[in-house]
Amino acid sequence: MSEENKSTGAFGFLEKYIMNPLGKLATTKFVRAIMNTGIAVIPFTIVGSMFLVLNVLPTAVPALQGIYDATIGNFTELYMLANTATMGVLSLYFSIVLGYEFTKVYVDDEGLDMNPVNGALLSLFAFLMAIPQLVWQDGAMVRTTEITDASTIINGWAMGGDGVTRFGTIGIFTAIIMGVLAVQLYRLCIVNNWVIKMPDAVPQGVANSFTALVPTFVIAFTVIILNGALVMFGTDLFQLIQAPFGFVTQITGTYVGVLVIVFLIHALWSVGIHGSTIITSLVNPILLANMAENAAGADHVLAGEFWNGYVIVGGAGATLGLTVFLAFFARSEQLKALGKTAIVPALFNINEPIIFGVPMIYNPSMFLPFIGAPMVAATIAYFATALDFVKPIIAQQPWPMPVGIGAFIGTADWRAIILSFVCVLAAFAVYYPFITKYDKTLLLEEQAREEAAEAEDDDFFTF
């Protein structure tokens, strides 16, 4: 069997057993809502992270410590409020936005008479009911109060450095599940017409609030019953929801887990599906939670913008080095022109011109390096971080940051700049034998077309 036929067979296998199921998953209402939610919270994660980077900058550059202490260091508690009001309560943002987006998907797809603002508020309502900690004590439900060196729980609310602990990134999964529950119960009420209808003369805003009245009661009773039953067993909704996601977090934090994620992203791209959007939307809550824990002293490798800092510099497929090669060293006119066109966007991690111009999708010649290059970069970055050659990511970098700059912002460690460039070079080393062969093939085709065109011209003038 020829190499091309083998590659085609691989495409067929991937498309049947991986791409089709994931493609269907990507079209589900829940995943679409999660995607939109992740996009909506990006500004808050970046802004909060920038102030955190400012706060730890003297640690990264000790020479700045004196200047920092004498100037902006005196205002730490003031400017870090921007971090507290974003990363410190990120689950609240997830709760509100997911409720809105999930409701909007039902409105757009099924034409249901649901108000996305009501969906957002109901989602937040359900989430807040799952936060306080209760125990069964002396024949009654009571809110926990516990003040020790290890924890501070006041009237059921666990407190941390940035306020209510469960409002932070550790509450994102609970916010997602409770948001889904709230919107589904809201939808159930609307479909079955369990709503209070107001006369047409009543203003729309007032009518909407009464429409949400019955769903609010339904959600309240549902969460109360669930919470009560779980408290009797010594747990609560938050702990119940966190348990399985804690296991998922541990799996994704392993080297094998990182490789699986990278593989799925690029296998999807190989058949024309935006793998970055689909897969990272599902794992982003884990990355954000890990990043927040890193800022507090943890050492999770997979956190924040690990992908854009090290793995897919230049865009999906880790194509920055490839793009530079095409622009300055390709021999075929097709690839040379493409490289010159794509080099500026590639500096900012935008590489759709490369993906669709080389192309990378449905291209047996580039299938292996397109998946292999980012896996090599991920391997280097993973072990460099795990072995403490660079600090773990503690802040969210804007994803279009050029090579090295974003990694430094994310880690506040100058060594991350070097690691980022090493990953780019390693990824290009994977591409090199494949792209030179592909470039030569295209060059021969171009020369053949030129010779054919010249022969036609000679025949025309001879005639």
XYZ file of C-alpha atoms in Angstrom:
463
model
C 0.000 0.000 0.000
C 1.396 3.430 -0.933
C 2.103 6.107 1.663
C -0.754 8.229 0.341
C -3.206 5.338 0.561
C -2.090 4.647 4.117
C -2.658 8.293 4.976
C -6.033 8.245 3.314
C -6.910 5.158 5.334
C -5.844 6.953 8.496
C -8.106 9.868 7.573
C -10.979 7.460 7.057
C -10.408 5.808 10.429
C -10.151 9.135 12.234
C -13.198 10.534 10.502
C -15.352 7.496 11.295
C -14.361 6.775 14.886
C -13.176 10.135 16.247
C -14.125 13.074 14.041
C -17.762 12.205 13.394
C -18.606 11.680 17.097
C -16.692 14.825 18.096
C -18.248 16.753 15.228
C -21.705 15.794 16.476
C -20.690 16.748 20.005
C -19.612 20.165 18.755
C -23.094 20.865 17.402
C -24.896 20.071 20.656
C -26.582 22.935 22.435
C -24.477 22.485 25.576
C -21.102 22.594 23.803
C -22.129 25.625 21.745
C -23.165 27.405 24.934
C -19.885 26.468 26.647
C -17.901 27.759 23.654
C -19.693 31.106 23.764
C -19.254 31.288 27.541
C -15.528 30.688 27.305
C -15.180 33.432 24.714
C -17.217 35.876 26.784
C -15.081 35.516 29.939
C -11.742 35.941 28.139
C -11.493 39.731 28.778
C -11.980 39.225 32.517
C -9.379 36.464 32.817
C -6.820 38.502 30.877
C -7.388 41.752 32.799
C -7.267 39.989 36.157
C -4.100 38.158 35.139
C -2.327 41.314 33.987
C -2.638 42.820 37.471
C -1.358 39.586 38.975
C 1.686 39.727 36.691
C 2.286 43.308 37.839
C 2.155 42.067 41.419
C 4.753 39.310 40.918
C 7.017 41.192 38.500
C 9.645 41.958 41.190
C 9.932 38.221 41.811
C 10.724 37.671 38.128
C 13.113 40.649 37.959
C 14.622 41.115 41.451
C 16.357 44.344 40.351
C 12.925 45.971 40.256
C 12.092 45.134 43.880
C 13.336 48.428 45.363
C 11.579 50.586 42.790
C 8.420 48.521 43.138
C 8.354 48.796 46.949
C 8.838 52.544 46.793
C 6.131 53.144 44.191
C 3.258 50.945 43.061
C 3.926 48.380 45.781
C 2.150 50.736 48.179
C -1.032 50.350 46.148
C -1.051 46.540 45.879
C -4.305 46.077 47.780
C -5.975 48.664 45.561
C -5.010 47.448 42.095
C -5.294 43.751 43.029
C -9.030 44.335 43.425
C -9.106 43.918 39.644
C -7.797 40.393 40.125
C -10.170 39.679 43.000
C -13.162 40.900 40.987
C -12.262 38.649 38.024
C -10.292 35.492 38.853
C -11.506 35.612 42.450
C -15.162 35.259 41.406
C -14.783 33.679 37.973
C -17.437 31.034 38.613
C -20.016 33.819 38.941
C -19.176 34.997 35.431
C -19.454 31.432 34.134
C -22.798 30.981 35.880
C -24.373 34.125 34.456
C -23.004 33.847 30.919
C -23.715 30.130 30.548
C -27.309 30.628 31.684
C -27.716 33.382 29.110
C -25.998 31.549 26.237
C -27.682 28.191 26.896
C -31.106 29.833 26.974
C -30.313 31.784 23.812
C -29.402 28.554 22.001
C -32.858 27.160 22.793
C -34.497 30.384 21.660
C -32.575 30.369 18.369
C -32.929 26.640 17.641
C -36.416 25.851 18.916
C -38.080 29.251 18.947
C -39.091 28.840 22.596
C -40.487 31.850 24.437
C -37.537 31.977 26.839
C -35.728 35.117 27.923
C -31.898 34.755 28.003
C -31.681 37.293 30.836
C -34.050 35.137 32.889
C -31.893 32.135 32.041
C -28.794 33.975 33.313
C -30.464 34.953 36.588
C -31.943 31.505 37.158
C -28.543 29.944 36.550
C -26.941 32.265 39.101
C -29.772 31.544 41.547
C -29.235 27.777 41.311
C -25.479 28.166 41.670
C -25.736 30.359 44.766
C -28.024 27.820 46.421
C -25.335 25.156 45.980
C -22.578 27.171 47.680
C -23.312 27.353 51.462
C -22.208 24.364 53.517
C -24.774 22.719 55.819
C -24.656 19.805 58.242
C -27.287 17.705 60.033
C -26.798 18.454 63.713
C -29.012 17.742 66.719
C -31.959 16.863 64.497
C -31.810 20.019 62.384
C -30.110 21.466 59.318
C -27.569 24.094 60.351
C -25.045 26.144 58.430
C -21.451 25.259 59.157
C -19.288 27.637 61.163
C -15.649 26.654 61.543
C -12.654 28.884 62.125
C -9.316 27.060 62.248
C -5.822 27.521 60.843
C -6.813 25.349 57.861
C -10.216 26.830 57.021
C -12.592 29.658 57.731
C -16.295 28.908 57.270
C -18.749 31.511 58.507
C -22.457 30.670 58.490
C -21.924 28.193 55.666
C -19.695 30.416 53.502
C -16.090 29.211 53.155
C -13.812 32.236 53.012
C -10.384 32.591 51.434
C -7.919 35.304 50.514
C -10.196 36.715 47.834
C -13.547 36.314 49.556
C -15.917 33.385 49.162
C -13.738 30.421 48.176
C -16.366 28.663 46.083
C -16.884 31.770 43.948
C -13.406 31.332 42.525
C -12.186 29.000 39.810
C -12.867 25.899 41.912
C -16.575 26.650 41.527
C -16.607 26.746 37.720
C -17.765 23.146 37.270
C -20.516 23.595 39.833
C -21.582 26.772 38.044
C -21.738 24.903 34.734
C -23.785 21.998 36.067
C -26.175 24.207 38.013
C -26.559 26.470 34.994
C -27.496 23.506 32.813
C -29.951 22.269 35.462
C -31.560 25.701 35.805
C -32.001 26.253 32.074
C -33.418 22.764 31.555
C -35.961 23.310 34.337
C -36.772 26.727 32.863
C -37.281 25.090 29.472
C -39.475 22.384 31.067
C -41.752 25.051 32.519
C -42.001 26.919 29.216
C -42.676 23.796 27.126
C -45.407 22.685 29.527
C -46.758 26.221 29.853
C -46.129 26.308 33.618
C -45.886 30.086 33.605
C -47.882 33.097 34.712
C -49.164 34.932 31.648
C -49.671 38.658 31.917
C -52.077 40.750 29.788
C -50.660 42.292 26.619
C -50.951 45.748 28.156
C -48.311 44.881 30.790
C -44.791 46.126 29.864
C -42.528 43.412 28.471
C -39.985 43.696 31.296
C -42.674 43.136 33.936
C -44.162 40.256 31.927
C -40.755 38.580 31.658
C -40.248 38.731 35.414
C -43.590 37.021 36.065
C -42.818 34.425 33.377
C -39.743 33.450 35.402
C -41.681 33.198 38.674
C -42.811 29.564 38.381
C -39.430 28.366 37.004
C -37.750 30.066 39.975
C -39.960 28.129 42.398
C -39.314 24.875 40.513
C -35.541 25.434 40.605
C -35.643 26.418 44.284
C -37.556 23.298 45.350
C -35.390 21.038 43.164
C -32.120 22.339 44.601
C -33.509 22.319 48.163
C -34.516 18.662 47.842
C -31.183 17.674 46.294
C -29.194 19.656 48.842
C -31.191 18.282 51.757
C -30.794 14.678 50.650
C -27.054 15.070 50.175
C -26.534 16.802 53.523
C -28.131 13.782 55.192
C -25.336 11.707 53.605
C -22.629 14.109 54.793
C -21.959 15.944 51.544
C -23.485 18.660 49.353
C -24.040 19.494 45.686
C -20.736 21.344 45.386
C -18.693 18.420 46.707
C -20.698 15.919 44.657
C -20.099 17.824 41.436
C -16.429 18.484 42.213
C -15.599 14.802 42.780
C -15.789 13.507 39.173
C -14.315 16.704 37.768
C -11.438 16.392 40.202
C -10.671 13.028 38.596
C -10.861 14.567 35.110
C -8.508 17.328 36.246
C -5.959 14.774 37.421
C -6.117 12.902 34.108
C -5.681 16.036 31.989
C -2.771 17.096 34.173
C -0.721 14.042 33.212
C 1.678 13.865 30.283
C -0.533 11.318 28.519
C -3.560 13.540 29.097
C -1.759 16.509 27.527
C -0.818 14.451 24.460
C -4.386 13.176 24.053
C -5.729 16.741 24.116
C -3.144 17.928 21.572
C -3.870 14.947 19.337
C -7.631 15.512 19.373
C -7.268 19.223 18.583
C -5.143 18.562 15.524
C -6.889 15.409 14.363
C -10.068 17.484 14.188
C -8.282 20.255 12.306
C -6.918 17.674 9.840
C -10.438 17.003 8.592
C -11.519 20.645 8.569
C -13.117 20.925 12.045
C -11.968 23.767 14.306
C -10.401 21.505 16.917
C -8.966 24.347 19.003
C -12.382 25.832 19.681
C -14.071 22.517 20.472
C -11.497 20.814 22.681
C -10.105 23.849 24.507
C -13.645 25.009 25.295
C -14.148 21.775 27.189
C -10.828 21.838 29.060
C -10.548 25.601 29.678
C -12.349 25.439 33.054
C -9.656 23.013 34.208
C -6.867 25.244 32.894
C -8.307 28.316 34.590
C -8.698 26.499 37.912
C -5.137 25.164 37.673
C -3.819 28.639 36.871
C -5.498 30.120 39.936
C -4.034 27.358 42.107
C -0.600 27.998 40.606
C -0.895 31.657 41.571
C -1.511 30.457 45.123
C 1.554 28.197 45.089
C 0.559 25.018 43.242
C 2.578 23.586 40.336
C 0.135 22.379 37.674
C 1.844 22.033 34.303
C -1.304 22.359 32.230
C -2.715 25.769 33.132
C -3.804 29.039 31.559
C -2.552 29.545 27.995
C -0.109 26.615 28.072
C -1.097 25.936 24.460
C -0.426 29.377 23.001
C 2.618 29.929 25.195
C 4.479 26.792 24.104
C 2.538 24.233 22.070
C 0.824 25.957 19.149
C 2.984 29.038 18.730
C 2.113 30.475 15.335
C -1.291 28.799 15.383
C -2.696 25.271 15.348
C -0.035 22.793 14.319
C 2.796 24.900 15.812
C 3.448 26.408 12.393
C 5.498 29.555 13.161
C 8.817 28.015 12.145
C 7.168 26.430 9.113
C 5.748 29.788 8.029
C 9.157 31.467 8.278
C 10.665 28.663 6.197
C 7.992 29.040 3.527
C 8.475 32.809 3.338
C 12.261 32.772 2.951
C 13.394 29.321 1.869
C 10.586 27.630 -0.091
C 11.432 26.983 -3.742
C 7.926 26.559 -5.120
C 6.163 29.810 -5.953
C 2.947 28.603 -4.323
C 4.461 28.000 -0.889
C 6.800 31.008 -1.070
C 3.914 33.388 -1.793
C 1.810 31.742 0.904
C 4.592 32.101 3.476
C 5.086 35.800 2.775
C 1.346 36.378 3.060
C 0.976 34.392 6.271
C 4.086 35.422 8.212
C 2.654 38.527 9.887
C -0.559 36.812 11.110
C 1.564 33.836 12.255
C 3.534 36.112 14.594
C 0.247 36.637 16.430
C -0.764 32.945 16.433
C -3.182 33.265 13.511
C -2.538 30.659 10.837
C -5.721 30.013 8.876
C -3.803 31.015 5.683
C -1.381 28.150 6.346
C -4.044 25.638 7.366
C -6.171 26.253 4.282
C -3.413 27.401 1.916
C -0.744 24.658 2.209
C -3.242 23.016 2.956
C -3.031 21.145 6.241
C -6.559 19.757 6.094
C -7.091 16.545 4.126
C -3.448 16.625 3.041
C -1.750 13.217 3.426
C 1.673 14.831 2.919
C 1.284 17.048 5.980
C -0.918 14.921 8.231
C 1.867 13.416 10.364
C 3.889 16.606 11.026
C 0.748 18.675 11.631
C -0.129 16.377 14.528
C 3.425 15.418 15.505
C 4.957 18.913 15.739
C 2.669 20.234 18.494
C 2.991 16.919 20.354
C 6.775 17.336 20.374
C 6.421 20.950 21.543
C 3.978 19.852 24.251
C 6.420 17.170 25.410
C 9.276 19.646 25.770
C 7.115 22.246 27.526
C 5.526 19.664 29.817
C 8.778 18.241 31.156
C 10.523 21.630 31.296
C 7.733 22.809 33.592
C 7.362 19.554 35.515
C 11.127 19.427 36.198
C 11.068 23.065 37.327
C 13.248 24.448 34.530
C 10.533 27.105 34.158
C 7.843 28.230 36.554
C 4.251 27.080 35.960
C 1.750 29.453 34.401
C 0.107 31.790 36.912
C -1.542 34.378 34.652
C -3.647 34.415 31.505
C -1.817 35.809 28.505
C -3.695 37.298 25.528
C -3.531 34.434 23.027
C -2.250 36.551 20.073
C 0.975 37.414 21.957
C 4.119 36.796 19.840
C 6.497 33.951 20.641
C 8.172 34.310 24.011
C 6.276 37.391 25.145
C 3.098 35.518 26.018
C 5.020 32.780 27.838
C 6.816 35.385 29.930
C 3.574 37.156 30.816
C 1.987 33.852 31.796
C 4.839 32.718 34.031
C 6.707 35.897 35.038
C 9.830 33.800 34.348
C 12.377 34.944 31.737
C 13.336 31.313 31.080
C 9.872 30.787 29.562
C 11.002 32.974 26.653
C 13.819 30.555 25.871
C 11.516 27.548 26.273
C 9.015 29.058 23.866
C 11.674 29.480 21.159
C 12.990 25.948 21.790
C 9.459 24.609 21.238
C 9.174 26.551 17.965
C 12.480 25.150 16.692
C 11.617 21.599 17.763
C 8.244 21.805 16.021
C 9.902 23.026 12.832
C 12.407 20.162 13.002
C 9.438 17.789 12.743
C 8.095 19.675 9.732
C 11.410 20.006 7.893
C 11.702 16.639 6.072
C 8.002 16.688 5.160
C 7.815 20.293 3.958
C 11.015 20.046 1.879
C 9.660 16.969 0.120
C 6.252 18.610 -0.382
C 7.918 21.820 -1.619
C 9.977 19.839 -4.134
C 6.846 18.070 -5.390
C 5.051 21.393 -5.918
C 8.150 22.858 -7.601
C 8.280 19.976 -10.088
C 4.577 20.422 -10.809
C 5.091 24.142 -11.422
C 8.021 23.456 -13.740
C 6.000 20.856 -15.620
C 3.158 23.360 -16.096
C 5.607 25.991 -17.346
C 7.177 23.551 -19.794
C 3.744 22.505 -21.027
C 2.730 26.131 -21.468
C 5.955 26.905 -23.408
C 5.412 23.855 -25.602
C 1.892 25.047 -26.425
C 3.226 28.484 -27.341
C 5.919 26.950 -29.597
C 3.328 24.765 -31.297
C 1.099 27.801 -31.838
C 3.839 29.886 -33.486
C 5.112 26.889 -35.531
C 1.609 26.448 -36.871
